[in-house]
PDB file of C-alpha atoms and ligand atoms in Angstrom:
ATOM      1  CA  MET T   1     117.202  92.094  59.221  1.00 96.00           C
ATOM      2  CA  ARG T   2     117.748  92.070  55.453  1.00 97.00           C
ATOM      3  CA  ALA T   3     114.616  91.306  53.468  1.00 98.00           C
ATOM      4  CA  VAL T   4     113.385  91.210  49.860  1.00 98.00           C
ATOM      5  CA  VAL T   5     110.322  93.426  49.791  1.00 97.00           C
ATOM      6  CA  LEU T   6     107.760  93.909  47.033  1.00 97.00           C
ATOM      7  CA  SER T   7     106.552  97.495  47.386  1.00 94.00           C
ATOM      8  CA  ASP T   8     104.685  99.981  45.190  1.00 92.00           C
ATOM      9  CA  GLU T   9     108.117 100.925  43.818  1.00 90.00           C
ATOM     10  CA  GLY T  10     108.855  97.309  42.857  1.00 92.00           C
ATOM     11  CA  LEU T  11     111.333  94.840  44.258  1.00 95.00           C
ATOM     12  CA  VAL T  12     113.836  96.147  46.832  1.00 95.00           C
ATOM     13  CA  VAL T  13     116.288  94.624  49.278  1.00 97.00           C
ATOM     14  CA  CYS T  14     116.181  96.600  52.523  1.00 96.00           C
ATOM     15  CA  ASP T  15     116.389  96.447  56.299  1.00 97.00           C
ATOM     16  CA  ARG T  16     113.222  95.497  58.118  1.00 96.00           C
ATOM     17  CA  PRO T  17     112.596  94.762  61.806  1.00 96.00           C
ATOM     18  CA  ALA T  18     112.424  91.021  62.503  1.00 95.00           C
ATOM     19  CA  PRO T  19     108.776  89.868  62.528  1.00 95.00           C
ATOM     20  CA  THR T  20     106.879  89.604  65.810  1.00 94.00           C
ATOM     21  CA  PRO T  21     105.290  86.137  65.931  1.00 95.00           C
ATOM     22  CA  GLY T  22     101.491  86.176  66.186  1.00 91.00           C
ATOM     23  CA  ALA T  23      99.459  83.778  68.347  1.00 91.00           C
ATOM     24  CA  GLY T  24     100.631  80.200  67.706  1.00 95.00           C
ATOM     25  CA  GLU T  25     103.473  81.383  65.499  1.00 97.00           C
ATOM     26  CA  VAL T  26     107.183  80.794  65.925  1.00 98.00           C
ATOM     27  CA  LEU T  27     110.149  82.591  64.482  1.00 98.00           C
ATOM     28  CA  VAL T  28     112.207  80.590  61.998  1.00 98.00           C
ATOM     29  CA  ARG T  29     115.767  81.637  61.130  1.00 98.00           C
ATOM     30  CA  VAL T  30     115.914  81.073  57.381  1.00 98.00           C
ATOM     31  CA  LEU T  31     118.867  79.065  56.024  1.00 98.00           C
ATOM     32  CA  LYS T  32     117.874  78.814  52.370  1.00 98.00           C
ATOM     33  CA  ALA T  33     114.896  79.931  50.332  1.00 98.00           C
ATOM     34  CA  GLY T  34     113.783  79.108  46.798  1.00 97.00           C
ATOM     35  CA  LEU T  35     112.673  81.488  44.053  1.00 96.00           C
ATOM     36  CA  CYS T  36     109.503  80.223  42.399  1.00 91.00           C
ATOM     37  CA  GLU T  37     107.357  81.082  39.386  1.00 87.00           C
ATOM     38  CA  THR T  38     104.735  82.430  41.795  1.00 89.00           C
ATOM     39  CA  ASP T  39     107.258  85.011  43.052  1.00 94.00           C
ATOM     40  CA  LEU T  40     107.784  86.191  39.474  1.00 92.00           C
ATOM     41  CA  GLN T  41     104.022  86.416  38.960  1.00 89.00           C
ATOM     42  CA  LEU T  42     103.628  88.370  42.226  1.00 93.00           C
ATOM     43  CA  VAL T  43     106.127  90.937  40.960  1.00 94.00           C
ATOM     44  CA  LYS T  44     103.961  91.225  37.806  1.00 90.00           C
ATOM     45  CA  GLY T  45     100.928  91.996  39.974  1.00 88.00           C
ATOM     46  CA  TYR T  46      99.415  88.589  40.737  1.00 84.00           C
ATOM     47  CA  MET T  47      97.392  88.763  44.003  1.00 85.00           C
ATOM     48  CA  GLY T  48      98.354  92.418  44.497  1.00 89.00           C
ATOM     49  CA  PHE T  49     100.779  91.344  47.236  1.00 94.00           C
ATOM     50  CA  ARG T  50     102.939  93.881  49.107  1.00 96.00           C
ATOM     51  CA  GLY T  51     105.495  92.769  51.690  1.00 97.00           C
ATOM     52  CA  ILE T  52     108.370  90.315  52.080  1.00 98.00           C
ATOM     53  CA  LEU T  53     108.304  87.696  49.320  1.00 98.00           C
ATOM     54  CA  GLY T  54     109.258  84.023  49.607  1.00 98.00           C
ATOM     55  CA  HIS T  55     107.362  80.866  50.544  1.00 97.00           C
ATOM     56  CA  GLU T  56     109.844  78.051  49.909  1.00 98.00           C
ATOM     57  CA  PHE T  57     112.340  77.780  52.749  1.00 98.00           C
ATOM     58  CA  VAL T  58     114.262  75.663  55.205  1.00 98.00           C
ATOM     59  CA  GLY T  59     115.319  77.144  58.528  1.00 98.00           C
ATOM     60  CA  ILE T  60     115.860  76.663  62.242  1.00 98.00           C
ATOM     61  CA  ALA T  61     112.848  77.021  64.549  1.00 98.00           C
ATOM     62  CA  GLN T  62     113.620  79.501  67.338  1.00 98.00           C
ATOM     63  CA  SER T  63     110.837  78.238  69.636  1.00 97.00           C
ATOM     64  CA  GLY T  64     107.846  75.877  69.635  1.00 97.00           C
ATOM     65  CA  ARG T  65     107.682  72.115  69.113  1.00 97.00           C
ATOM     66  CA  PHE T  66     110.827  71.995  66.993  1.00 98.00           C
ATOM     67  CA  ARG T  67     112.965  74.582  68.767  1.00 98.00           C
ATOM     68  CA  GLY T  68     116.564  74.410  67.565  1.00 98.00           C
ATOM     69  CA  GLU T  69     115.722  71.923  64.806  1.00 98.00           C
ATOM     70  CA  ARG T  70     115.678  72.254  61.041  1.00 98.00           C
ATOM     71  CA  VAL T  71     112.177  72.790  59.733  1.00 98.00           C
ATOM     72  CA  VAL T  72     110.176  73.459  56.607  1.00 98.00           C
ATOM     73  CA  GLY T  73     106.767  75.116  56.736  1.00 98.00           C
ATOM     74  CA  GLU T  74     103.399  74.843  55.036  1.00 97.00           C
ATOM     75  CA  ILE T  75     102.443  78.228  53.686  1.00 96.00           C
ATOM     76  CA  ASN T  76      98.702  78.557  54.375  1.00 95.00           C
ATOM     77  CA  CYS T  77      98.025  80.146  57.773  1.00 95.00           C
ATOM     78  CA  SER T  78      94.425  79.130  58.463  1.00 94.00           C
ATOM     79  CA  CYS T  79      92.065  80.172  61.290  1.00 92.00           C
ATOM     80  CA  GLU T  80      91.276  76.608  62.542  1.00 90.00           C
ATOM     81  CA  ALA T  81      87.773  77.743  63.505  1.00 93.00           C
ATOM     82  CA  CYS T  82      85.718  78.227  60.345  1.00 96.00           C
ATOM     83  CA  GLU T  83      83.595  75.690  58.495  1.00 96.00           C
ATOM     84  CA  PHE T  84      86.336  75.023  55.923  1.00 96.00           C
ATOM     85  CA  CYS T  85      89.048  74.551  58.539  1.00 94.00           C
ATOM     86  CA  LEU T  86      86.843  72.117  60.464  1.00 95.00           C
ATOM     87  CA  SER T  87      86.171  70.039  57.340  1.00 94.00           C
ATOM     88  CA  GLU T  88      89.750  69.424  56.172  1.00 90.00           C
ATOM     89  CA  LEU T  89      89.741  72.388  53.803  1.00 93.00           C
ATOM     90  CA  ALA T  90      92.166  74.471  55.866  1.00 91.00           C
ATOM     91  CA  THR T  91      94.221  75.412  52.812  1.00 91.00           C
ATOM     92  CA  HIS T  92      91.036  77.094  51.537  1.00 93.00           C
ATOM     93  CA  CYS T  93      90.229  78.940  54.783  1.00 95.00           C
ATOM     94  CA  PRO T  94      88.642  82.249  53.705  1.00 94.00           C
ATOM     95  CA  HIS T  95      90.435  83.993  56.591  1.00 94.00           C
ATOM     96  CA  ARG T  96      93.835  82.553  55.747  1.00 94.00           C
ATOM     97  CA  SER T  97      97.012  84.402  55.065  1.00 95.00           C
ATOM     98  CA  VAL T  98      99.714  82.816  52.918  1.00 96.00           C
ATOM     99  CA  LEU T  99     103.441  83.216  53.509  1.00 97.00           C
ATOM    100  CA  GLY T 100     104.900  85.630  51.011  1.00 97.00           C
ATOM    101  CA  ILE T 101     101.740  85.599  48.887  1.00 96.00           C
ATOM    102  CA  LEU T 102      98.752  86.957  50.850  1.00 96.00           C
ATOM    103  CA  ASN T 103      98.779  89.254  53.902  1.00 95.00           C
ATOM    104  CA  HIS T 104     101.786  87.545  55.506  1.00 97.00           C
ATOM    105  CA  ASP T 105     105.463  88.370  55.200  1.00 97.00           C
ATOM    106  CA  GLY T 106     107.497  85.615  53.596  1.00 98.00           C
ATOM    107  CA  ALA T 107     110.873  83.904  53.818  1.00 98.00           C
ATOM    108  CA  PHE T 108     113.207  86.009  51.660  1.00 98.00           C
ATOM    109  CA  ALA T 109     114.548  87.439  54.926  1.00 98.00           C
ATOM    110  CA  GLU T 110     116.693  86.435  57.862  1.00 98.00           C
ATOM    111  CA  PHE T 111     113.604  85.481  59.874  1.00 98.00           C
ATOM    112  CA  VAL T 112     110.070  84.462  58.993  1.00 98.00           C
ATOM    113  CA  SER T 113     107.158  83.983  61.377  1.00 98.00           C
ATOM    114  CA  VAL T 114     105.258  80.723  60.797  1.00 98.00           C
ATOM    115  CA  PRO T 115     102.409  78.978  62.677  1.00 97.00           C
ATOM    116  CA  ASP T 116     103.974  76.201  64.766  1.00 97.00           C
ATOM    117  CA  LYS T 117     101.317  73.804  63.439  1.00 96.00           C
ATOM    118  CA  ASN T 118     102.577  74.395  59.884  1.00 97.00           C
ATOM    119  CA  LEU T 119     106.126  73.242  60.632  1.00 98.00           C
ATOM    120  CA  HIS T 120     107.634  69.862  59.815  1.00 98.00           C
ATOM    121  CA  ARG T 121     110.982  68.643  61.119  1.00 98.00           C
ATOM    122  CA  VAL T 122     113.475  67.920  58.337  1.00 98.00           C
ATOM    123  CA  PRO T 123     114.994  64.402  58.543  1.00 98.00           C
ATOM    124  CA  ASP T 124     118.780  64.426  59.058  1.00 97.00           C
ATOM    125  CA  SER T 125     119.334  62.656  55.728  1.00 97.00           C
ATOM    126  CA  VAL T 126     117.778  65.573  53.812  1.00 98.00           C
ATOM    127  CA  LEU T 127     120.207  68.375  52.903  1.00 98.00           C
ATOM    128  CA  ASP T 128     119.216  72.045  53.119  1.00 98.00           C
ATOM    129  CA  ASP T 129     119.433  72.190  49.312  1.00 98.00           C
ATOM    130  CA  GLU T 130     116.858  69.390  49.135  1.00 98.00           C
ATOM    131  CA  ALA T 131     114.585  70.483  51.991  1.00 98.00           C
ATOM    132  CA  VAL T 132     114.050  73.880  50.374  1.00 98.00           C
ATOM    133  CA  PHE T 133     112.135  72.039  47.622  1.00 98.00           C
ATOM    134  CA  THR T 134     109.600  70.508  50.039  1.00 98.00           C
ATOM    135  CA  GLU T 135     106.880  73.078  49.339  1.00 97.00           C
ATOM    136  CA  PRO T 136     106.897  72.815  45.525  1.00 95.00           C
ATOM    137  CA  LEU T 137     107.388  69.044  45.765  1.00 97.00           C
ATOM    138  CA  ALA T 138     104.323  68.841  48.031  1.00 98.00           C
ATOM    139  CA  ALA T 139     102.421  70.748  45.332  1.00 96.00           C
ATOM    140  CA  ALA T 140     103.435  68.013  42.887  1.00 97.00           C
ATOM    141  CA  PHE T 141     102.197  65.344  45.317  1.00 98.00           C
ATOM    142  CA  GLN T 142      98.850  67.140  45.450  1.00 97.00           C
ATOM    143  CA  ILE T 143      98.096  65.712  41.979  1.00 98.00           C
ATOM    144  CA  LEU T 144      98.043  62.206  43.493  1.00 98.00           C
ATOM    145  CA  GLU T 145      95.622  63.412  46.196  1.00 97.00           C
ATOM    146  CA  GLN T 146      93.240  64.594  43.482  1.00 97.00           C
ATOM    147  CA  VAL T 147      93.598  62.083  40.642  1.00 98.00           C
ATOM    148  CA  ASP T 148      93.881  58.292  40.889  1.00 98.00           C
ATOM    149  CA  VAL T 149      96.842  57.911  38.513  1.00 98.00           C
ATOM    150  CA  GLN T 150      97.294  54.281  37.462  1.00 98.00           C
ATOM    151  CA  PRO T 151      99.837  52.348  35.350  1.00 98.00           C
ATOM    152  CA  LYS T 152      97.272  52.067  32.516  1.00 97.00           C
ATOM    153  CA  HIS T 153      97.030  55.855  32.180  1.00 98.00           C
ATOM    154  CA  ARG T 154      98.769  57.861  29.494  1.00 97.00           C
ATOM    155  CA  VAL T 155      99.902  61.033  31.225  1.00 98.00           C
ATOM    156  CA  ILE T 156     101.469  64.106  29.639  1.00 97.00           C
ATOM    157  CA  VAL T 157     103.211  66.826  31.606  1.00 97.00           C
ATOM    158  CA  LEU T 158     103.415  70.086  29.648  1.00 96.00           C
ATOM    159  CA  GLY T 159     106.403  72.136  30.749  1.00 95.00           C
ATOM    160  CA  ASP T 160     109.978  71.211  31.640  1.00 94.00           C
ATOM    161  CA  GLY T 161     110.576  73.930  34.236  1.00 91.00           C
ATOM    162  CA  ARG T 162     110.864  73.662  37.997  1.00 91.00           C
ATOM    163  CA  LEU T 163     107.321  72.499  38.714  1.00 92.00           C
ATOM    164  CA  GLY T 164     107.077  70.361  35.576  1.00 95.00           C
ATOM    165  CA  ASN T 165     110.201  68.492  36.634  1.00 97.00           C
ATOM    166  CA  LEU T 166     108.880  67.831  40.147  1.00 97.00           C
ATOM    167  CA  CYS T 167     105.433  66.777  38.886  1.00 98.00           C
ATOM    168  CA  ALA T 168     107.058  64.416  36.379  1.00 98.00           C
ATOM    169  CA  GLN T 169     109.264  62.796  39.015  1.00 98.00           C
ATOM    170  CA  VAL T 170     106.274  62.263  41.316  1.00 98.00           C
ATOM    171  CA  LEU T 171     104.020  60.949  38.529  1.00 98.00           C
ATOM    172  CA  ALA T 172     106.725  58.589  37.237  1.00 97.00           C
ATOM    173  CA  LYS T 173     106.602  56.694  40.541  1.00 96.00           C
ATOM    174  CA  THR T 174     102.979  55.684  39.862  1.00 97.00           C
ATOM    175  CA  GLY T 175     104.122  53.556  36.907  1.00 97.00           C
ATOM    176  CA  CYS T 176     101.892  55.520  34.512  1.00 98.00           C
ATOM    177  CA  GLN T 177     102.843  55.946  30.837  1.00 97.00           C
ATOM    178  CA  LEU T 178     104.418  59.348  31.211  1.00 97.00           C
ATOM    179  CA  THR T 179     105.669  61.808  28.610  1.00 97.00           C
ATOM    180  CA  VAL T 180     107.051  65.245  29.404  1.00 97.00           C
ATOM    181  CA  VAL T 181     106.813  67.846  26.638  1.00 96.00           C
ATOM    182  CA  GLY T 182     109.102  70.845  26.937  1.00 96.00           C
ATOM    183  CA  LYS T 183     110.977  73.530  25.056  1.00 94.00           C
ATOM    184  CA  HIS T 184     114.462  73.044  26.455  1.00 94.00           C
ATOM    185  CA  GLU T 185     116.763  70.102  25.634  1.00 95.00           C
ATOM    186  CA  ARG T 186     118.849  70.810  28.710  1.00 94.00           C
ATOM    187  CA  LYS T 187     115.892  70.697  31.087  1.00 95.00           C
ATOM    188  CA  LEU T 188     114.342  67.637  29.457  1.00 97.00           C
ATOM    189  CA  LYS T 189     117.651  65.817  29.792  1.00 96.00           C
ATOM    190  CA  LEU T 190     117.399  66.042  33.588  1.00 95.00           C
ATOM    191  CA  LEU T 191     114.264  63.907  33.277  1.00 97.00           C
ATOM    192  CA  SER T 192     115.409  61.559  30.505  1.00 97.00           C
ATOM    193  CA  ASP T 193     118.506  60.851  32.636  1.00 96.00           C
ATOM    194  CA  ARG T 194     116.044  59.469  35.196  1.00 95.00           C
ATOM    195  CA  GLY T 195     114.382  57.209  32.628  1.00 96.00           C
ATOM    196  CA  ILE T 196     111.429  59.498  31.975  1.00 97.00           C
ATOM    197  CA  HIS T 197     110.233  59.771  28.358  1.00 97.00           C
ATOM    198  CA  THR T 198     110.596  63.325  27.052  1.00 97.00           C
ATOM    199  CA  VAL T 199     109.810  65.086  23.765  1.00 96.00           C
ATOM    200  CA  ILE T 200     110.826  68.518  22.540  1.00 96.00           C
ATOM    201  CA  VAL T 201     107.706  70.502  21.726  1.00 92.00           C
ATOM    202  CA  GLY T 202     108.395  70.961  17.994  1.00 86.00           C
ATOM    203  CA  GLN T 203     108.704  67.198  17.487  1.00 88.00           C
ATOM    204  CA  PHE T 204     105.604  66.315  19.447  1.00 86.00           C
ATOM    205  CA  GLN T 205     102.791  64.798  17.384  1.00 81.00           C
ATOM    206  CA  GLU T 206      99.586  66.245  18.746  1.00 75.00           C
ATOM    207  CA  THR T 207      97.116  63.414  18.942  1.00 82.00           C
ATOM    208  CA  ARG T 208      94.333  62.970  21.413  1.00 90.00           C
ATOM    209  CA  GLN T 209      95.594  60.049  23.431  1.00 91.00           C
ATOM    210  CA  ALA T 210      96.178  61.331  26.926  1.00 97.00           C
ATOM    211  CA  ASP T 211      94.037  60.269  29.867  1.00 98.00           C
ATOM    212  CA  ILE T 212      95.585  62.988  32.002  1.00 98.00           C
ATOM    213  CA  VAL T 213      97.448  66.189  31.070  1.00 97.00           C
ATOM    214  CA  VAL T 214      99.215  68.286  33.697  1.00 97.00           C
ATOM    215  CA  ASP T 215      99.760  71.899  32.671  1.00 95.00           C
ATOM    216  CA  CYS T 216     102.994  73.215  34.180  1.00 94.00           C
ATOM    217  CA  THR T 217     103.756  75.629  31.355  1.00 90.00           C
ATOM    218  CA  GLY T 218     103.345  78.785  33.411  1.00 81.00           C
ATOM    219  CA  SER T 219     101.850  80.393  30.295  1.00 83.00           C
ATOM    220  CA  LYS T 220      98.378  81.273  29.105  1.00 80.00           C
ATOM    221  CA  SER T 221      98.707  79.000  26.067  1.00 82.00           C
ATOM    222  CA  GLY T 222      99.131  75.872  28.198  1.00 85.00           C
ATOM    223  CA  PHE T 223      95.429  75.417  28.825  1.00 86.00           C
ATOM    224  CA  GLU T 224      94.405  75.231  25.192  1.00 86.00           C
ATOM    225  CA  ALA T 225      97.431  73.147  24.239  1.00 88.00           C
ATOM    226  CA  ALA T 226      96.490  70.677  26.971  1.00 91.00           C
ATOM    227  CA  LEU T 227      92.876  70.331  25.790  1.00 91.00           C
ATOM    228  CA  LYS T 228      94.086  69.288  22.327  1.00 92.00           C
ATOM    229  CA  LEU T 229      95.972  66.325  23.808  1.00 95.00           C
ATOM    230  CA  LEU T 230      93.201  64.863  25.943  1.00 96.00           C
ATOM    231  CA  LYS T 231      91.030  61.888  25.096  1.00 96.00           C
ATOM    232  CA  PRO T 232      87.295  62.463  25.524  1.00 96.00           C
ATOM    233  CA  ARG T 233      86.515  62.426  29.282  1.00 96.00           C
ATOM    234  CA  GLY T 234      90.167  63.123  29.973  1.00 97.00           C
ATOM    235  CA  VAL T 235      91.423  65.010  32.994  1.00 97.00           C
ATOM    236  CA  LEU T 236      93.332  68.280  32.829  1.00 96.00           C
ATOM    237  CA  VAL T 237      95.264  69.232  35.953  1.00 97.00           C
ATOM    238  CA  LEU T 238      96.139  72.925  36.094  1.00 94.00           C
ATOM    239  CA  LYS T 239      99.239  73.681  38.160  1.00 90.00           C
ATOM    240  CA  THR T 240      99.877  77.036  36.517  1.00 78.00           C
ATOM    241  CA  THR T 241      98.898  80.343  38.068  1.00 71.00           C
ATOM    242  CA  VAL T 242      99.288  83.191  35.622  1.00 67.00           C
ATOM    243  CA  ALA T 243      98.619  86.859  36.334  1.00 58.00           C
ATOM    244  CA  GLY T 244      95.887  88.249  34.085  1.00 65.00           C
ATOM    245  CA  ASP T 245      92.794  86.828  32.390  1.00 71.00           C
ATOM    246  CA  HIS T 246      92.230  83.959  29.998  1.00 71.00           C
ATOM    247  CA  SER T 247      89.893  84.115  27.071  1.00 78.00           C
ATOM    248  CA  LEU T 248      88.973  80.785  25.525  1.00 78.00           C
ATOM    249  CA  SER T 249      86.027  78.776  24.307  1.00 82.00           C
ATOM    250  CA  LEU T 250      84.564  76.465  26.933  1.00 86.00           C
ATOM    251  CA  ALA T 251      82.680  74.418  24.323  1.00 89.00           C
ATOM    252  CA  PRO T 252      85.362  71.685  23.981  1.00 88.00           C
ATOM    253  CA  ILE T 253      85.092  71.026  27.715  1.00 92.00           C
ATOM    254  CA  VAL T 254      81.381  70.320  27.328  1.00 93.00           C
ATOM    255  CA  ILE T 255      81.591  68.420  24.029  1.00 94.00           C
ATOM    256  CA  ASP T 256      84.414  66.147  25.146  1.00 95.00           C
ATOM    257  CA  GLU T 257      83.283  65.976  28.771  1.00 96.00           C
ATOM    258  CA  PHE T 258      86.684  66.948  30.129  1.00 96.00           C
ATOM    259  CA  THR T 259      87.353  67.238  33.830  1.00 97.00           C
ATOM    260  CA  ILE T 260      89.382  70.299  34.780  1.00 95.00           C
ATOM    261  CA  ILE T 261      91.141  70.154  38.141  1.00 96.00           C
ATOM    262  CA  GLY T 262      92.831  73.134  39.739  1.00 95.00           C
ATOM    263  CA  SER T 263      95.733  71.978  41.874  1.00 95.00           C
ATOM    264  CA  ARG T 264      97.728  74.026  44.345  1.00 91.00           C
ATOM    265  CA  CYS T 265      99.409  73.293  47.691  1.00 92.00           C
ATOM    266  CA  GLY T 266      99.958  69.706  48.741  1.00 95.00           C
ATOM    267  CA  PRO T 267     100.994  67.352  51.545  1.00 97.00           C
ATOM    268  CA  PHE T 268     104.437  67.860  53.096  1.00 98.00           C
ATOM    269  CA  VAL T 269     104.727  64.374  54.647  1.00 98.00           C
ATOM    270  CA  PRO T 270     105.105  62.347  51.406  1.00 98.00           C
ATOM    271  CA  ALA T 271     107.274  65.123  49.940  1.00 98.00           C
ATOM    272  CA  LEU T 272     109.739  64.973  52.848  1.00 98.00           C
ATOM    273  CA  ALA T 273     109.650  61.161  52.814  1.00 98.00           C
ATOM    274  CA  SER T 274     110.478  61.027  49.099  1.00 98.00           C
ATOM    275  CA  LEU T 275     113.429  63.367  49.681  1.00 98.00           C
ATOM    276  CA  ALA T 276     114.645  61.331  52.674  1.00 98.00           C
ATOM    277  CA  GLU T 277     114.379  58.075  50.704  1.00 97.00           C
ATOM    278  CA  LYS T 278     116.041  59.654  47.633  1.00 95.00           C
ATOM    279  CA  ARG T 279     113.083  58.687  45.418  1.00 95.00           C
ATOM    280  CA  VAL T 280     113.072  62.213  43.999  1.00 96.00           C
ATOM    281  CA  ASP T 281     116.238  64.107  43.075  1.00 96.00           C
ATOM    282  CA  VAL T 282     115.904  67.859  43.255  1.00 97.00           C
ATOM    283  CA  ARG T 283     119.529  68.969  43.380  1.00 95.00           C
ATOM    284  CA  PRO T 284     120.112  68.953  39.579  1.00 95.00           C
ATOM    285  CA  LEU T 285     117.453  71.685  39.444  1.00 95.00           C
ATOM    286  CA  ILE T 286     119.595  74.140  41.406  1.00 96.00           C
ATOM    287  CA  GLU T 287     121.156  76.539  38.969  1.00 94.00           C
ATOM    288  CA  GLU T 288     122.663  79.124  41.255  1.00 95.00           C
ATOM    289  CA  THR T 289     122.621  80.201  44.885  1.00 97.00           C
ATOM    290  CA  TYR T 290     122.600  83.960  45.539  1.00 98.00           C
ATOM    291  CA  PRO T 291     123.104  86.037  48.645  1.00 98.00           C
ATOM    292  CA  LEU T 292     119.861  87.829  49.515  1.00 97.00           C
ATOM    293  CA  ASP T 293     121.293  91.216  48.501  1.00 96.00           C
ATOM    294  CA  GLN T 294     121.486  89.991  44.907  1.00 97.00           C
ATOM    295  CA  ALA T 295     117.777  89.187  44.794  1.00 97.00           C
ATOM    296  CA  PRO T 296     117.007  91.763  42.055  1.00 96.00           C
ATOM    297  CA  THR T 297     119.600  90.089  39.796  1.00 96.00           C
ATOM    298  CA  ALA T 298     118.166  86.650  40.535  1.00 97.00           C
ATOM    299  CA  PHE T 299     114.602  87.816  39.859  1.00 96.00           C
ATOM    300  CA  HIS T 300     115.638  89.494  36.618  1.00 95.00           C
ATOM    301  CA  ARG T 301     117.511  86.425  35.383  1.00 95.00           C
ATOM    302  CA  ALA T 302     114.706  84.055  36.368  1.00 93.00           C
ATOM    303  CA  ALA T 303     112.156  86.193  34.541  1.00 91.00           C
ATOM    304  CA  THR T 304     114.141  86.693  31.352  1.00 90.00           C
ATOM    305  CA  THR T 305     116.067  83.472  30.738  1.00 85.00           C
ATOM    306  CA  PRO T 306     114.956  79.827  30.762  1.00 78.00           C
ATOM    307  CA  THR T 307     116.508  78.922  34.096  1.00 79.00           C
ATOM    308  CA  LEU T 308     115.770  76.225  36.622  1.00 87.00           C
ATOM    309  CA  LYS T 309     115.979  76.888  40.378  1.00 94.00           C
ATOM    310  CA  PHE T 310     117.610  79.850  42.057  1.00 96.00           C
ATOM    311  CA  LEU T 311     118.145  79.676  45.792  1.00 97.00           C
ATOM    312  CA  PHE T 312     118.930  82.395  48.315  1.00 98.00           C
ATOM    313  CA  GLN T 313     121.446  81.690  51.013  1.00 97.00           C
ATOM    314  CA  LEU T 314     120.959  83.601  54.253  1.00 93.00           C
TER     315      LEU T 314
HETATM  316 ZN1  LIG C   1     106.265  78.349  44.977  1.00 63.70          ZN
HETATM  317 ZN1  LIG C   2      89.433  78.901  58.673  1.00 63.70          ZN
END
């Protein structure tokens, strides 16, 4: 099968044997897959991953509970036996592998092997182009699992990219007082068209009025920028994973008693429901759909120009 492989030589598209499903795993024939900021960071060295990239996908299950049906899959492959797995911390299982990110081949290929327990059937009303966003949309829903966002809260999302857009759409449904700060008029317009208040970064008055700031900048500077916007005892939600190290003063966190929350993978059920009920619109984010063989072009463009979502069509 054709596959996009990250090797010591960099990113290559090549032929690989189809994966052999492990215990409890089923083969999924990939229909579409999404290119994500994490993929770009992996190419830069994040996690030291080698193998087939890709963790956002929709496909057809070849066996298991959903044989012959369209499915999306959670990406953490946990052991189900350790202390963390038995206490609802399966996404933090120390023995886990993660599709396309850690010790497990991913979905930029004709077939991907996924634990049957990780799969969710895609409702008929959800298009392939929408279902492929389930994983990043679930990550946006994770914020609501971690923070009790209420209508009285002033919330700022930093970043108007793929994840910033999804986080903003999810947060807007809480009725909170939401502002999205970004660098790109075109991307912000996708949100203002949905009635979400947006500001271009140069025109944003930095005052400390936010109860909650969500950093979706994908850059090292996001953390410090976010701290400057928070009220004392405010909450900073970090959705950004950046390769490399930060260096910053921790004193403001102590002085202003900030709460810093790391936020990663989230629940697929509300994500799929919001797509089925058309409460979230992901299709305007799709910029281009590439055949898998053009993956190097897609990666290069995504890394060098301010683009939204690139999909691969299998
Ligand atoms: Zn991703
Ligand atoms: Zn475990």
